[in-house]
PDB file of C-alpha atoms in Angstrom:
ATOM      1  CA  GLY A  22      35.135  -8.095   2.919  1.00 64.00           C
ATOM      2  CA  GLN A  23      32.957  -7.363   5.986  1.00 75.00           C
ATOM      3  CA  SER A  24      30.191  -9.573   7.537  1.00 85.00           C
ATOM      4  CA  LEU A  25      28.268  -9.733  10.489  1.00 89.00           C
ATOM      5  CA  GLU A  26      25.758 -12.448  11.834  1.00 93.00           C
ATOM      6  CA  GLN A  27      23.196 -12.158  14.514  1.00 95.00           C
ATOM      7  CA  PRO A  28      19.739 -14.091  14.932  1.00 96.00           C
ATOM      8  CA  SER A  29      16.826 -12.476  13.256  1.00 95.00           C
ATOM      9  CA  GLU A  30      14.263 -13.275  16.182  1.00 96.00           C
ATOM     10  CA  VAL A  31      14.233 -14.269  19.812  1.00 97.00           C
ATOM     11  CA  THR A  32      11.121 -14.694  21.938  1.00 97.00           C
ATOM     12  CA  ALA A  33      11.175 -15.041  25.741  1.00 97.00           C
ATOM     13  CA  VAL A  34       8.886 -14.546  28.677  1.00 97.00           C
ATOM     14  CA  GLU A  35       9.101 -11.818  31.305  1.00 97.00           C
ATOM     15  CA  GLY A  36      11.711 -12.465  33.941  1.00 97.00           C
ATOM     16  CA  ALA A  37      13.825 -14.711  31.724  1.00 97.00           C
ATOM     17  CA  ILE A  38      17.387 -14.163  30.375  1.00 97.00           C
ATOM     18  CA  VAL A  39      17.999 -13.802  26.751  1.00 97.00           C
ATOM     19  CA  GLN A  40      21.555 -13.826  24.974  1.00 97.00           C
ATOM     20  CA  ILE A  41      21.968 -12.410  21.468  1.00 97.00           C
ATOM     21  CA  ASN A  42      25.027 -13.677  19.689  1.00 97.00           C
ATOM     22  CA  CYS A  43      26.880 -11.687  17.299  1.00 96.00           C
ATOM     23  CA  THR A  44      29.697 -12.954  15.074  1.00 96.00           C
ATOM     24  CA  TYR A  45      31.681 -10.485  12.737  1.00 93.00           C
ATOM     25  CA  GLN A  46      34.346 -10.246  10.264  1.00 89.00           C
ATOM     26  CA  THR A  47      35.764  -6.693   9.734  1.00 83.00           C
ATOM     27  CA  SER A  48      38.995  -4.820   9.090  1.00 80.00           C
ATOM     28  CA  GLY A  49      40.301  -2.186  11.371  1.00 80.00           C
ATOM     29  CA  PHE A  50      38.240  -3.566  14.393  1.00 85.00           C
ATOM     30  CA  TYR A  51      38.246  -1.358  17.563  1.00 84.00           C
ATOM     31  CA  GLY A  52      35.306  -2.520  19.620  1.00 88.00           C
ATOM     32  CA  LEU A  53      31.760  -3.680  19.554  1.00 90.00           C
ATOM     33  CA  SER A  54      28.490  -1.703  20.331  1.00 90.00           C
ATOM     34  CA  TRP A  55      24.955  -2.804  20.943  1.00 93.00           C
ATOM     35  CA  TYR A  56      22.070  -0.508  20.216  1.00 93.00           C
ATOM     36  CA  GLN A  57      18.401  -0.900  21.100  1.00 95.00           C
ATOM     37  CA  GLN A  58      15.714   0.388  18.755  1.00 95.00           C
ATOM     38  CA  HIS A  59      11.825   0.537  19.774  1.00 94.00           C
ATOM     39  CA  ASP A  60       9.330   0.522  16.819  1.00 90.00           C
ATOM     40  CA  GLY A  61      11.516   2.222  14.319  1.00 88.00           C
ATOM     41  CA  GLY A  62      12.463   5.040  16.579  1.00 92.00           C
ATOM     42  CA  ALA A  63      15.973   6.391  17.301  1.00 93.00           C
ATOM     43  CA  PRO A  64      18.417   3.826  18.260  1.00 93.00           C
ATOM     44  CA  THR A  65      19.906   4.132  21.738  1.00 90.00           C
ATOM     45  CA  PHE A  66      23.177   2.939  23.267  1.00 75.00           C
ATOM     46  CA  PRO A  67      23.081   0.222  25.563  1.00 69.00           C
ATOM     47  CA  SER A  68      26.825  -0.812  25.675  1.00 80.00           C
ATOM     48  CA  TYR A  69      30.340  -0.794  24.158  1.00 79.00           C
ATOM     49  CA  ASN A  70      33.070  -3.393  24.445  1.00 82.00           C
ATOM     50  CA  ALA A  71      36.601  -2.112  23.623  1.00 80.00           C
ATOM     51  CA  LEU A  72      38.300  -4.963  25.364  1.00 86.00           C
ATOM     52  CA  ASP A  73      37.813  -8.635  25.709  1.00 91.00           C
ATOM     53  CA  GLY A  74      35.472  -9.594  28.724  1.00 93.00           C
ATOM     54  CA  LEU A  75      32.128  -8.789  30.107  1.00 93.00           C
ATOM     55  CA  GLU A  76      30.663  -5.255  30.574  1.00 90.00           C
ATOM     56  CA  GLU A  77      27.582  -4.845  32.857  1.00 90.00           C
ATOM     57  CA  THR A  78      25.078  -1.915  32.686  1.00 85.00           C
ATOM     58  CA  GLY A  79      22.170  -2.703  34.952  1.00 89.00           C
ATOM     59  CA  ARG A  80      20.195  -5.670  33.467  1.00 93.00           C
ATOM     60  CA  PHE A  81      22.211  -5.588  30.282  1.00 93.00           C
ATOM     61  CA  SER A  82      25.542  -7.053  29.897  1.00 94.00           C
ATOM     62  CA  SER A  83      27.836  -7.294  26.899  1.00 94.00           C
ATOM     63  CA  PHE A  84      30.723  -9.670  26.124  1.00 95.00           C
ATOM     64  CA  LEU A  85      33.625  -9.359  23.643  1.00 95.00           C
ATOM     65  CA  SER A  86      36.028 -12.039  22.499  1.00 96.00           C
ATOM     66  CA  ARG A  87      38.414 -10.457  19.967  1.00 93.00           C
ATOM     67  CA  SER A  88      40.286 -13.779  19.273  1.00 93.00           C
ATOM     68  CA  ASP A  89      36.928 -15.276  18.207  1.00 95.00           C
ATOM     69  CA  SER A  90      35.444 -12.324  16.551  1.00 94.00           C
ATOM     70  CA  TYR A  91      32.331 -12.898  18.686  1.00 95.00           C
ATOM     71  CA  GLY A  92      30.317 -11.008  21.147  1.00 96.00           C
ATOM     72  CA  TYR A  93      26.888 -11.269  22.795  1.00 96.00           C
ATOM     73  CA  LEU A  94      24.378  -8.968  24.440  1.00 96.00           C
ATOM     74  CA  LEU A  95      22.856 -10.523  27.679  1.00 96.00           C
ATOM     75  CA  LEU A  96      19.419  -9.308  28.878  1.00 95.00           C
ATOM     76  CA  GLN A  97      18.464 -10.315  32.342  1.00 96.00           C
ATOM     77  CA  GLU A  98      15.155 -10.078  34.082  1.00 97.00           C
ATOM     78  CA  LEU A  99      13.404  -9.505  30.847  1.00 97.00           C
ATOM     79  CA  GLN A 100      10.604  -6.764  30.969  1.00 97.00           C
ATOM     80  CA  MET A 101       7.897  -6.152  28.402  1.00 97.00           C
ATOM     81  CA  LYS A 102       9.594  -2.891  27.727  1.00 95.00           C
ATOM     82  CA  ASP A 103      12.752  -4.865  26.414  1.00 96.00           C
ATOM     83  CA  SER A 104      10.643  -5.795  23.377  1.00 97.00           C
ATOM     84  CA  ALA A 105      12.738  -4.110  20.689  1.00 96.00           C
ATOM     85  CA  SER A 106      15.166  -4.746  17.821  1.00 95.00           C
ATOM     86  CA  TYR A 107      18.962  -5.006  18.934  1.00 96.00           C
ATOM     87  CA  PHE A 108      21.783  -4.317  16.649  1.00 94.00           C
ATOM     88  CA  CYS A 109      25.311  -5.587  16.935  1.00 92.00           C
ATOM     89  CA  ALA A 110      27.504  -2.751  15.612  1.00 90.00           C
ATOM     90  CA  PRO A 111      31.310  -3.419  15.220  1.00 89.00           C
ATOM     91  CA  LEU A 112      33.419  -0.383  15.292  1.00 85.00           C
ATOM     92  CA  ASN A 113      35.815  -0.448  12.347  1.00 78.00           C
ATOM     93  CA  ASP A 114      37.920   2.256  10.785  1.00 71.00           C
ATOM     94  CA  TYR A 115      36.279   4.732  13.347  1.00 68.00           C
ATOM     95  CA  LYS A 116      32.759   4.112  12.253  1.00 78.00           C
ATOM     96  CA  LEU A 117      29.975   1.805  13.299  1.00 83.00           C
ATOM     97  CA  SER A 118      28.468  -0.768  10.755  1.00 83.00           C
ATOM     98  CA  PHE A 119      25.288  -2.433  11.779  1.00 88.00           C
ATOM     99  CA  GLY A 120      23.739  -5.821  11.093  1.00 83.00           C
ATOM    100  CA  ALA A 121      20.187  -6.328  10.317  1.00 88.00           C
ATOM    101  CA  GLY A 122      19.384  -6.755  14.102  1.00 93.00           C
ATOM    102  CA  THR A 123      17.484  -9.069  16.261  1.00 96.00           C
ATOM    103  CA  THR A 124      13.886  -8.804  17.156  1.00 96.00           C
ATOM    104  CA  VAL A 125      13.268  -9.628  20.781  1.00 97.00           C
ATOM    105  CA  THR A 126       9.752 -10.274  21.773  1.00 97.00           C
ATOM    106  CA  VAL A 127       8.905 -10.456  25.467  1.00 97.00           C
ATOM    107  CA  ARG A 128       5.880 -12.369  26.343  1.00 96.00           C
ATOM    108  CA  ALA A 129       3.955 -12.151  29.586  1.00 93.00           C
TER     109      ALA A 129
ATOM    110  CA  ILE B  16      17.051  22.021  20.967  1.00 55.00           C
ATOM    111  CA  ALA B  17      18.183  19.069  23.033  1.00 66.00           C
ATOM    112  CA  GLY B  18      20.386  16.508  21.550  1.00 92.00           C
ATOM    113  CA  ILE B  19      19.917  15.960  17.870  1.00 96.00           C
ATOM    114  CA  THR B  20      17.285  17.142  15.655  1.00 96.00           C
ATOM    115  CA  GLN B  21      16.073  15.886  12.275  1.00 97.00           C
ATOM    116  CA  ALA B  22      13.714  17.628   9.792  1.00 98.00           C
ATOM    117  CA  PRO B  23      11.504  16.984   8.224  1.00 98.00           C
ATOM    118  CA  THR B  24      10.058  13.978  10.015  1.00 97.00           C
ATOM    119  CA  SER B  25       8.430  12.619   6.960  1.00 97.00           C
ATOM    120  CA  GLN B  26       8.280  13.690   3.310  1.00 97.00           C
ATOM    121  CA  ILE B  27       6.851  12.474   0.049  1.00 98.00           C
ATOM    122  CA  LEU B  28       8.906  13.425  -2.761  1.00 97.00           C
ATOM    123  CA  ALA B  29       8.404  13.178  -6.485  1.00 98.00           C
ATOM    124  CA  ALA B  30      11.238  11.179  -8.456  1.00 98.00           C
ATOM    125  CA  GLY B  31      13.672  13.617  -9.857  1.00 98.00           C
ATOM    126  CA  ARG B  32      13.220  16.316  -7.204  1.00 98.00           C
ATOM    127  CA  ARG B  33      16.020  17.503  -5.109  1.00 98.00           C
ATOM    128  CA  MET B  34      15.758  17.200  -1.385  1.00 97.00           C
ATOM    129  CA  THR B  35      17.762  18.219   1.632  1.00 98.00           C
ATOM    130  CA  LEU B  36      17.425  16.505   4.910  1.00 98.00           C
ATOM    131  CA  ARG B  37      18.455  18.568   8.000  1.00 98.00           C
ATOM    132  CA  CYS B  38      20.220  17.512  10.966  1.00 98.00           C
ATOM    133  CA  THR B  39      21.477  19.736  13.909  1.00 98.00           C
ATOM    134  CA  GLN B  40      23.000  18.773  17.146  1.00 97.00           C
ATOM    135  CA  ASP B  41      23.655  20.984  20.192  1.00 95.00           C
ATOM    136  CA  MET B  42      26.023  18.745  22.092  1.00 94.00           C
ATOM    137  CA  ARG B  43      29.331  19.975  20.293  1.00 94.00           C
ATOM    138  CA  HIS B  44      29.918  16.484  19.180  1.00 93.00           C
ATOM    139  CA  ASN B  45      32.912  16.291  16.647  1.00 92.00           C
ATOM    140  CA  ALA B  46      31.610  13.371  14.504  1.00 92.00           C
ATOM    141  CA  MET B  47      28.422  13.161  12.678  1.00 94.00           C
ATOM    142  CA  TYR B  48      26.978  10.386  10.475  1.00 95.00           C
ATOM    143  CA  TRP B  49      23.905   9.703   8.110  1.00 97.00           C
ATOM    144  CA  TYR B  50      22.467   6.317   7.929  1.00 96.00           C
ATOM    145  CA  ARG B  51      19.688   4.807   6.016  1.00 97.00           C
ATOM    146  CA  GLN B  52      17.474   1.938   7.390  1.00 96.00           C
ATOM    147  CA  ASP B  53      15.747  -0.394   5.217  1.00 93.00           C
ATOM    148  CA  LEU B  54      13.718  -3.576   6.185  1.00 83.00           C
ATOM    149  CA  GLY B  55      15.957  -6.535   6.879  1.00 78.00           C
ATOM    150  CA  LEU B  56      19.160  -4.568   6.037  1.00 80.00           C
ATOM    151  CA  GLY B  57      19.849  -2.791   9.293  1.00 87.00           C
ATOM    152  CA  LEU B  58      21.353   0.540   9.221  1.00 92.00           C
ATOM    153  CA  ARG B  59      23.791   1.492   6.400  1.00 93.00           C
ATOM    154  CA  LEU B  60      26.327   4.284   6.486  1.00 93.00           C
ATOM    155  CA  ILE B  61      25.963   6.902   3.730  1.00 96.00           C
ATOM    156  CA  HIS B  62      28.280   9.627   4.582  1.00 96.00           C
ATOM    157  CA  TYR B  63      30.083  10.817   7.730  1.00 94.00           C
ATOM    158  CA  SER B  64      32.099  13.722   9.136  1.00 94.00           C
ATOM    159  CA  ASN B  65      34.741  13.263  11.617  1.00 91.00           C
ATOM    160  CA  THR B  66      34.997  17.043  12.292  1.00 93.00           C
ATOM    161  CA  ALA B  67      33.678  20.318  10.936  1.00 95.00           C
ATOM    162  CA  GLY B  68      35.092  20.917   7.437  1.00 96.00           C
ATOM    163  CA  THR B  69      35.639  17.291   6.562  1.00 95.00           C
ATOM    164  CA  THR B  70      33.370  14.528   5.110  1.00 97.00           C
ATOM    165  CA  GLY B  71      33.706  11.010   3.994  1.00 94.00           C
ATOM    166  CA  LYS B  72      31.876   8.352   2.116  1.00 94.00           C
ATOM    167  CA  GLY B  73      30.194   5.467   3.807  1.00 92.00           C
ATOM    168  CA  GLU B  74      28.844   2.241   2.488  1.00 90.00           C
ATOM    169  CA  VAL B  75      26.170   3.420   0.188  1.00 94.00           C
ATOM    170  CA  PRO B  76      27.039   7.129  -0.763  1.00 97.00           C
ATOM    171  CA  ASP B  77      25.767   7.079  -4.390  1.00 97.00           C
ATOM    172  CA  GLY B  78      22.981   9.767  -5.092  1.00 97.00           C
ATOM    173  CA  TYR B  79      23.808  11.471  -1.863  1.00 98.00           C
ATOM    174  CA  SER B  80      26.006  14.504  -0.904  1.00 98.00           C
ATOM    175  CA  VAL B  81      26.832  16.080   2.402  1.00 98.00           C
ATOM    176  CA  SER B  82      28.555  19.250   3.852  1.00 97.00           C
ATOM    177  CA  ARG B  83      29.815  20.094   7.268  1.00 97.00           C
ATOM    178  CA  ALA B  84      30.173  23.928   7.421  1.00 97.00           C
ATOM    179  CA  ASN B  85      30.038  23.979  11.073  1.00 97.00           C
ATOM    180  CA  THR B  86      30.107  21.584  14.260  1.00 96.00           C
ATOM    181  CA  ASP B  87      26.352  21.620  14.570  1.00 97.00           C
ATOM    182  CA  ASP B  88      24.950  21.027  11.278  1.00 98.00           C
ATOM    183  CA  PHE B  89      25.238  18.122   8.755  1.00 98.00           C
ATOM    184  CA  PRO B  90      22.601  18.228   5.861  1.00 98.00           C
ATOM    185  CA  LEU B  91      22.111  15.417   3.505  1.00 98.00           C
ATOM    186  CA  THR B  92      21.259  16.143  -0.001  1.00 98.00           C
ATOM    187  CA  LEU B  93      19.632  13.939  -2.620  1.00 98.00           C
ATOM    188  CA  ALA B  94      20.288  15.757  -5.961  1.00 96.00           C
ATOM    189  CA  SER B  95      17.696  13.894  -7.940  1.00 97.00           C
ATOM    190  CA  ALA B  96      15.733  11.428  -5.888  1.00 97.00           C
ATOM    191  CA  VAL B  97      14.900   8.043  -7.195  1.00 98.00           C
ATOM    192  CA  PRO B  98      12.518   5.305  -5.685  1.00 97.00           C
ATOM    193  CA  SER B  99      15.293   3.179  -4.376  1.00 97.00           C
ATOM    194  CA  GLN B 100      16.057   6.203  -1.923  1.00 98.00           C
ATOM    195  CA  THR B 101      12.698   5.473  -0.226  1.00 97.00           C
ATOM    196  CA  SER B 102      13.893   4.715   3.240  1.00 97.00           C
ATOM    197  CA  VAL B 103      13.998   6.024   6.834  1.00 97.00           C
ATOM    198  CA  TYR B 104      17.071   8.171   7.370  1.00 98.00           C
ATOM    199  CA  PHE B 105      18.982   8.572  10.666  1.00 97.00           C
ATOM    200  CA  CYS B 106      21.324  11.200  11.578  1.00 97.00           C
ATOM    201  CA  ALA B 107      23.835  10.580  14.409  1.00 95.00           C
ATOM    202  CA  SER B 108      26.630  12.354  16.313  1.00 93.00           C
ATOM    203  CA  SER B 109      29.400  11.174  18.717  1.00 89.00           C
ATOM    204  CA  PRO B 110      31.874  13.083  20.721  1.00 85.00           C
ATOM    205  CA  ARG B 111      34.785  11.332  19.089  1.00 77.00           C
ATOM    206  CA  THR B 112      34.581   8.925  16.130  1.00 69.00           C
ATOM    207  CA  GLY B 113      32.815   5.703  16.715  1.00 68.00           C
ATOM    208  CA  HIS B 114      31.961   6.161  20.372  1.00 74.00           C
ATOM    209  CA  GLY B 115      28.577   6.720  21.987  1.00 78.00           C
ATOM    210  CA  TYR B 116      26.359   7.569  19.209  1.00 88.00           C
ATOM    211  CA  THR B 117      23.243   9.769  19.767  1.00 91.00           C
ATOM    212  CA  PHE B 118      20.719   9.274  17.013  1.00 94.00           C
ATOM    213  CA  GLY B 119      18.033  11.618  15.741  1.00 96.00           C
ATOM    214  CA  SER B 120      14.506  10.421  15.420  1.00 96.00           C
ATOM    215  CA  GLY B 121      14.688   9.864  11.747  1.00 97.00           C
ATOM    216  CA  THR B 122      13.301  11.075   8.537  1.00 98.00           C
ATOM    217  CA  ARG B 123      10.759   8.849   6.734  1.00 97.00           C
ATOM    218  CA  LEU B 124      11.330   9.608   2.941  1.00 98.00           C
ATOM    219  CA  THR B 125       9.058   8.150   0.219  1.00 97.00           C
ATOM    220  CA  VAL B 126      10.024   8.659  -3.385  1.00 98.00           C
ATOM    221  CA  VAL B 127       7.237   8.237  -5.843  1.00 97.00           C
TER     222      VAL B 127
END
């Protein structure tokens, strides 16, 4: 079967660094995406890892280890606007599946 | 139209009624998807289409049907709505399967 785990909530202060871990178990795995969603709006596309290692996109970085079925999203220099839900989304059989998401709350 | 458009934005529907949620994209993306989002369950794939003329079942297809007559449109139909189909529905598209999804703003459906 398929399973996906990520923390339900994370709280941090402005300027801090947050790491959201994701462990997955899925067949036909091709890569790992992370999506951001504000207040139930349209999810947007922060990152995608097809290969092991670290991908950096501005203040966001994403990491993948295929052998460990593990990845993380790193949010640096946190800003209030980063308060949102973040979804780990393994790409399997050419389709994305989503976890329940991690709610990140940034405090002043 | 810029990107992906869903209609209606929200709808209250009587149980047993038929309803079609519309989704249109103008990016010439090959693949399109329908997800539903329920509190605590994330987004679950209902149906997908890798290219015009083809469709496939996702994780929770029962009670829903789709068609893909052309590249731009991917409507989702509830033949006979039930209260458990109360949810927020998101349509998405990608230039190739699984990569760089663009999501619509969602349709909030309440079945009473």
